[in-house]
Amino acid sequence: EAQVTQNPRYLITVTGKKLTVTCSQNMNHEYMSWYRQDPGLGLRQIYYSMNVEVTDKGDVPEGYKVSRKEKRNFPLILESPSPNQTSLYFCASSLSVGEQFFGPGTRLTVL
Amino acid sequence: GNSVTQMEGPVTLSEEAFLTINCTYTATGYPSLFWYVQYPGEGLQLLLKATKADDKGSNKGFEATYRKETTSFHLEKGSVQVSDSAVYFCALRTRGNYGQNFVFGPGTRLSVLP
């Protein structure tokens, strides 16, 4: 089944404790992206990747890092999480043209 | 820069009512346009799309027409069902020299009452 998977689905952590949210797709898509969804703000893009080893900042990259060492994986790294990073996070992938396919989301709470 | 504006929700309708959710955009070039739907507790799913002016996207009884002259992509359905209750996002995609860029609207929450 073609899908985008994210792990974990839910995470509660404390300020400053490094964490990684994994994202994997099995559709051989070149393009991958991370978004955060906050009430009243819709989806905002954090980082995106056009292909392996090619990443760039989205609209709200501060406090986040990404890497794209393999085509299928695009982890999101929070080196020192803060409470304002409490949010619902979505990973998405697509071919170089076409619509995006979204993962199920990761709900992160930073205390 | 590129942007998408949607009508503010929430929108509450009775079953079998007519639905319109307005979407307008600002973009350079010729974007592709999308409507995504998010059911409670789930990720976004593509509902329909249109890639050029005057194209009509349709799916599950929903329709939207790409209107370049009014820079709009309004979502319509003739008769909504309780199962259509969800958040709807309008989005655009543009392509440039360095790849593609997606921009989403803020979402419109639809509640359909039996």
mmCIF file of C-alpha atoms in Angstrom:
data_model
loop_
_atom_site.group_PDB
_atom_site.id
_atom_site.type_symbol
_atom_site.label_atom_id
_atom_site.label_comp_id
_atom_site.label_asym_id
_atom_site.label_seq_id
_atom_site.Cartn_x
_atom_site.Cartn_y
_atom_site.Cartn_z
ATOM 1 C CA GLU A 1 0.000 0.000 0.000
ATOM 2 C CA ALA A 2 1.320 3.428 -0.988
ATOM 3 C CA GLN A 3 1.675 5.505 2.125
ATOM 4 C CA VAL A 4 3.548 8.033 4.195
ATOM 5 C CA THR A 5 4.273 6.911 7.741
ATOM 6 C CA GLN A 6 5.261 8.991 10.730
ATOM 7 C CA ASN A 7 6.511 7.997 14.144
ATOM 8 C CA PRO A 8 5.693 8.562 16.853
ATOM 9 C CA ARG A 9 2.044 9.531 16.463
ATOM 10 C CA TYR A 10 1.950 11.154 19.901
ATOM 11 C CA LEU A 11 4.787 12.526 21.991
ATOM 12 C CA ILE A 12 4.982 14.431 25.240
ATOM 13 C CA THR A 13 8.409 15.747 26.158
ATOM 14 C CA VAL A 14 10.107 18.442 28.201
ATOM 15 C CA THR A 15 11.873 21.623 27.181
ATOM 16 C CA GLY A 16 15.379 21.055 25.864
ATOM 17 C CA LYS A 17 15.237 17.308 25.365
ATOM 18 C CA LYS A 18 16.273 16.521 21.792
ATOM 19 C CA LEU A 19 13.790 14.536 19.743
ATOM 20 C CA THR A 20 13.357 13.183 16.235
ATOM 21 C CA VAL A 21 10.136 12.536 14.360
ATOM 22 C CA THR A 22 10.616 10.065 11.550
ATOM 23 C CA CYS A 23 8.907 10.151 8.184
ATOM 24 C CA SER A 24 9.065 7.490 5.515
ATOM 25 C CA GLN A 25 7.372 7.053 2.132
ATOM 26 C CA ASN A 26 7.253 4.019 -0.128
ATOM 27 C CA MET A 27 6.268 5.750 -3.374
ATOM 28 C CA ASN A 28 9.755 6.708 -4.599
ATOM 29 C CA HIS A 29 8.795 10.377 -4.390
ATOM 30 C CA GLU A 30 11.496 12.993 -4.904
ATOM 31 C CA TYR A 31 9.808 15.766 -2.944
ATOM 32 C CA MET A 32 9.194 15.608 0.809
ATOM 33 C CA SER A 33 8.048 18.259 3.215
ATOM 34 C CA TRP A 34 7.253 18.958 6.859
ATOM 35 C CA TYR A 35 4.362 21.130 8.043
ATOM 36 C CA ARG A 36 3.006 22.189 11.376
ATOM 37 C CA GLN A 37 -0.687 22.773 11.915
ATOM 38 C CA ASP A 38 -1.865 25.212 14.551
ATOM 39 C CA PRO A 39 -5.400 26.451 15.273
ATOM 40 C CA GLY A 40 -6.291 29.447 13.136
ATOM 41 C CA LEU A 41 -3.011 29.295 11.211
ATOM 42 C CA GLY A 42 -3.604 26.334 8.947
ATOM 43 C CA LEU A 43 -0.580 24.485 7.623
ATOM 44 C CA ARG A 44 2.801 26.157 7.627
ATOM 45 C CA GLN A 45 5.771 24.646 5.900
ATOM 46 C CA ILE A 46 8.850 24.021 8.044
ATOM 47 C CA TYR A 47 11.343 22.459 5.642
ATOM 48 C CA TYR A 48 11.208 20.687 2.327
ATOM 49 C CA SER A 49 13.486 18.515 0.231
ATOM 50 C CA MET A 50 13.595 18.294 -3.534
ATOM 51 C CA ASN A 51 15.671 15.101 -3.484
ATOM 52 C CA VAL A 52 18.436 13.280 -1.607
ATOM 53 C CA GLU A 53 20.836 15.734 0.052
ATOM 54 C CA VAL A 54 18.774 18.717 -1.183
ATOM 55 C CA THR A 55 16.849 20.532 1.538
ATOM 56 C CA ASP A 56 15.613 24.068 2.022
ATOM 57 C CA LYS A 57 13.783 26.203 4.548
ATOM 58 C CA GLY A 58 10.054 26.724 4.439
ATOM 59 C CA ASP A 59 8.141 29.492 6.152
ATOM 60 C CA VAL A 60 8.844 28.550 9.788
ATOM 61 C CA PRO A 61 12.211 26.726 10.002
ATOM 62 C CA GLU A 62 13.492 28.195 13.294
ATOM 63 C CA GLY A 63 14.182 25.530 15.896
ATOM 64 C CA TYR A 64 14.049 22.627 13.455
ATOM 65 C CA LYS A 65 16.525 20.606 11.416
ATOM 66 C CA VAL A 66 16.049 18.011 8.719
ATOM 67 C CA SER A 67 18.155 15.591 6.732
ATOM 68 C CA ARG A 68 17.605 13.627 3.535
ATOM 69 C CA LYS A 69 20.221 10.896 3.318
ATOM 70 C CA GLU A 70 17.893 8.437 1.605
ATOM 71 C CA LYS A 71 15.066 9.067 -0.790
ATOM 72 C CA ARG A 72 12.419 7.406 1.363
ATOM 73 C CA ASN A 73 13.215 9.056 4.725
ATOM 74 C CA PHE A 74 12.962 12.655 5.878
ATOM 75 C CA PRO A 75 13.327 12.977 9.663
ATOM 76 C CA LEU A 76 12.464 16.169 11.540
ATOM 77 C CA ILE A 77 14.834 17.004 14.383
ATOM 78 C CA LEU A 78 14.160 19.333 17.288
ATOM 79 C CA GLU A 79 17.528 19.876 18.953
ATOM 80 C CA SER A 80 16.150 21.801 21.936
ATOM 81 C CA PRO A 81 12.348 21.775 21.917
ATOM 82 C CA SER A 82 10.429 24.646 23.457
ATOM 83 C CA PRO A 83 6.730 24.949 24.406
ATOM 84 C CA ASN A 84 5.989 27.054 21.310
ATOM 85 C CA GLN A 85 6.786 23.977 19.234
ATOM 86 C CA THR A 86 3.774 22.191 20.675
ATOM 87 C CA SER A 87 1.791 21.443 17.560
ATOM 88 C CA LEU A 88 0.465 18.857 15.129
ATOM 89 C CA TYR A 89 3.116 17.921 12.583
ATOM 90 C CA PHE A 90 2.560 16.447 9.131
ATOM 91 C CA CYS A 91 5.011 14.946 6.705
ATOM 92 C CA ALA A 92 4.127 14.886 3.011
ATOM 93 C CA SER A 93 5.654 13.602 -0.206
ATOM 94 C CA SER A 94 5.066 13.985 -3.917
ATOM 95 C CA LEU A 95 6.626 13.443 -7.275
ATOM 96 C CA SER A 96 8.337 16.494 -8.760
ATOM 97 C CA VAL A 97 4.943 17.336 -10.223
ATOM 98 C CA GLY A 98 1.560 16.576 -8.727
ATOM 99 C CA GLU A 99 -0.280 16.543 -5.455
ATOM 100 C CA GLN A 100 1.180 15.799 -2.041
ATOM 101 C CA PHE A 101 0.418 12.697 -0.002
ATOM 102 C CA PHE A 102 0.246 13.266 3.732
ATOM 103 C CA GLY A 103 1.179 11.163 6.704
ATOM 104 C CA PRO A 104 -1.247 10.658 9.622
ATOM 105 C CA GLY A 105 0.325 13.365 11.777
ATOM 106 C CA THR A 106 2.371 13.554 14.979
ATOM 107 C CA ARG A 107 0.929 15.404 17.935
ATOM 108 C CA LEU A 108 3.788 16.889 19.954
ATOM 109 C CA THR A 109 3.478 18.475 23.367
ATOM 110 C CA VAL A 110 6.493 20.230 24.882
ATOM 111 C CA LEU A 111 6.152 20.952 28.599
ATOM 112 C CA GLY B 1 4.703 35.994 -2.406
ATOM 113 C CA ASN B 2 2.118 33.326 -3.071
ATOM 114 C CA SER B 3 -0.897 33.118 -0.803
ATOM 115 C CA VAL B 4 -4.281 31.434 -0.424
ATOM 116 C CA THR B 5 -7.317 32.973 1.242
ATOM 117 C CA GLN B 6 -10.343 30.954 2.342
ATOM 118 C CA MET B 7 -13.634 31.952 3.852
ATOM 119 C CA GLU B 8 -13.564 31.768 7.595
ATOM 120 C CA GLY B 9 -15.458 29.047 9.328
ATOM 121 C CA PRO B 10 -16.884 27.272 10.959
ATOM 122 C CA VAL B 11 -19.609 26.565 8.442
ATOM 123 C CA THR B 12 -22.637 24.729 9.802
ATOM 124 C CA LEU B 13 -25.209 23.267 7.417
ATOM 125 C CA SER B 14 -28.115 20.890 7.558
ATOM 126 C CA GLU B 15 -27.926 17.621 5.658
ATOM 127 C CA GLU B 16 -28.752 17.995 1.936
ATOM 128 C CA ALA B 17 -27.958 21.721 1.948
ATOM 129 C CA PHE B 18 -25.828 23.329 -0.785
ATOM 130 C CA LEU B 19 -22.209 24.020 0.108
ATOM 131 C CA THR B 20 -19.854 26.708 -1.142
ATOM 132 C CA ILE B 21 -16.446 27.362 0.380
ATOM 133 C CA ASN B 22 -14.699 30.311 -1.224
ATOM 134 C CA CYS B 23 -11.013 30.238 -2.097
ATOM 135 C CA THR B 24 -8.950 32.922 -3.799
ATOM 136 C CA TYR B 25 -5.250 32.955 -4.464
ATOM 137 C CA THR B 26 -2.311 35.161 -5.302
ATOM 138 C CA ALA B 27 0.524 33.592 -7.241
ATOM 139 C CA THR B 28 3.139 34.300 -9.846
ATOM 140 C CA GLY B 29 2.958 32.182 -12.941
ATOM 141 C CA TYR B 30 0.343 29.506 -13.436
ATOM 142 C CA PRO B 31 -0.266 27.508 -10.294
ATOM 143 C CA SER B 32 -1.985 24.169 -9.930
ATOM 144 C CA LEU B 33 -4.856 24.310 -7.453
ATOM 145 C CA PHE B 34 -6.022 21.728 -4.946
ATOM 146 C CA TRP B 35 -8.652 21.062 -2.323
ATOM 147 C CA TYR B 36 -7.642 18.806 0.539
ATOM 148 C CA VAL B 37 -9.928 17.415 3.241
ATOM 149 C CA GLN B 38 -8.977 16.507 6.801
ATOM 150 C CA TYR B 39 -11.325 14.259 8.738
ATOM 151 C CA PRO B 40 -11.108 14.280 12.538
ATOM 152 C CA GLY B 41 -7.882 12.716 13.792
ATOM 153 C CA GLU B 42 -6.499 12.082 10.326
ATOM 154 C CA GLY B 43 -4.028 13.591 7.895
ATOM 155 C CA LEU B 44 -4.937 15.553 4.805
ATOM 156 C CA GLN B 45 -6.316 13.760 1.773
ATOM 157 C CA LEU B 46 -6.517 15.139 -1.731
ATOM 158 C CA LEU B 47 -10.141 15.848 -2.633
ATOM 159 C CA LEU B 48 -9.749 17.314 -6.106
ATOM 160 C CA LYS B 49 -7.380 19.328 -8.259
ATOM 161 C CA ALA B 50 -7.118 21.469 -11.382
ATOM 162 C CA THR B 51 -3.930 22.233 -13.232
ATOM 163 C CA LYS B 52 -4.910 24.945 -15.696
ATOM 164 C CA ALA B 53 -7.435 27.692 -16.241
ATOM 165 C CA ASP B 54 -11.058 26.598 -16.742
ATOM 166 C CA ASP B 55 -10.317 23.042 -15.596
ATOM 167 C CA LYS B 56 -12.964 21.581 -13.318
ATOM 168 C CA GLY B 57 -11.891 19.184 -10.613
ATOM 169 C CA SER B 58 -14.508 16.841 -9.176
ATOM 170 C CA ASN B 59 -14.697 13.996 -6.681
ATOM 171 C CA LYS B 60 -17.310 12.534 -4.307
ATOM 172 C CA GLY B 61 -19.892 15.087 -5.463
ATOM 173 C CA PHE B 62 -17.583 18.041 -4.822
ATOM 174 C CA GLU B 63 -16.560 20.354 -7.657
ATOM 175 C CA ALA B 64 -14.275 23.343 -8.134
ATOM 176 C CA THR B 65 -13.428 25.320 -11.274
ATOM 177 C CA TYR B 66 -10.095 27.064 -11.836
ATOM 178 C CA ARG B 67 -11.009 30.678 -12.635
ATOM 179 C CA LYS B 68 -7.930 32.585 -13.683
ATOM 180 C CA GLU B 69 -9.768 35.840 -14.298
ATOM 181 C CA THR B 70 -10.991 35.979 -10.705
ATOM 182 C CA THR B 71 -8.056 33.985 -9.234
ATOM 183 C CA SER B 72 -10.549 31.709 -7.526
ATOM 184 C CA PHE B 73 -11.148 28.002 -6.927
ATOM 185 C CA HIS B 74 -14.390 27.786 -4.947
ATOM 186 C CA LEU B 75 -15.486 24.400 -3.629
ATOM 187 C CA GLU B 76 -19.134 23.377 -4.129
ATOM 188 C CA LYS B 77 -21.359 20.424 -3.381
ATOM 189 C CA GLY B 78 -25.030 20.220 -4.192
ATOM 190 C CA SER B 79 -26.158 18.151 -1.222
ATOM 191 C CA VAL B 80 -23.919 17.664 1.797
ATOM 192 C CA GLN B 81 -24.005 14.676 4.124
ATOM 193 C CA VAL B 82 -23.104 14.308 7.782
ATOM 194 C CA SER B 83 -20.033 12.346 6.662
ATOM 195 C CA ASP B 84 -18.736 15.472 4.874
ATOM 196 C CA SER B 85 -18.033 17.102 8.245
ATOM 197 C CA ALA B 86 -14.315 17.885 8.130
ATOM 198 C CA VAL B 87 -11.806 20.682 7.628
ATOM 199 C CA TYR B 88 -11.238 21.728 4.015
ATOM 200 C CA PHE B 89 -7.993 23.287 2.800
ATOM 201 C CA CYS B 90 -7.454 25.124 -0.443
ATOM 202 C CA ALA B 91 -3.873 24.981 -1.732
ATOM 203 C CA LEU B 92 -1.742 25.982 -4.673
ATOM 204 C CA ARG B 93 1.474 24.686 -6.171
ATOM 205 C CA THR B 94 3.871 26.688 -8.275
ATOM 206 C CA ARG B 95 7.006 25.537 -10.021
ATOM 207 C CA GLY B 96 10.159 27.578 -10.327
ATOM 208 C CA ASN B 97 13.772 27.146 -11.248
ATOM 209 C CA TYR B 98 14.570 25.526 -7.922
ATOM 210 C CA GLY B 99 11.615 23.229 -7.560
ATOM 211 C CA GLN B 100 8.034 23.434 -6.438
ATOM 212 C CA ASN B 101 6.337 25.406 -3.725
ATOM 213 C CA PHE B 102 3.076 24.533 -1.950
ATOM 214 C CA VAL B 103 0.978 27.083 -0.096
ATOM 215 C CA PHE B 104 -2.114 26.175 1.947
ATOM 216 C CA GLY B 105 -5.025 28.273 3.092
ATOM 217 C CA PRO B 106 -5.987 28.354 6.791
ATOM 218 C CA GLY B 107 -8.720 25.728 6.407
ATOM 219 C CA THR B 108 -12.498 25.927 6.754
ATOM 220 C CA ARG B 109 -14.252 23.677 9.246
ATOM 221 C CA LEU B 110 -17.565 22.264 7.988
ATOM 222 C CA SER B 111 -20.140 20.733 10.315
ATOM 223 C CA VAL B 112 -23.172 19.027 8.779
ATOM 224 C CA LEU B 113 -26.106 18.373 11.089
ATOM 225 C CA PRO B 114 -28.598 15.555 10.548
#
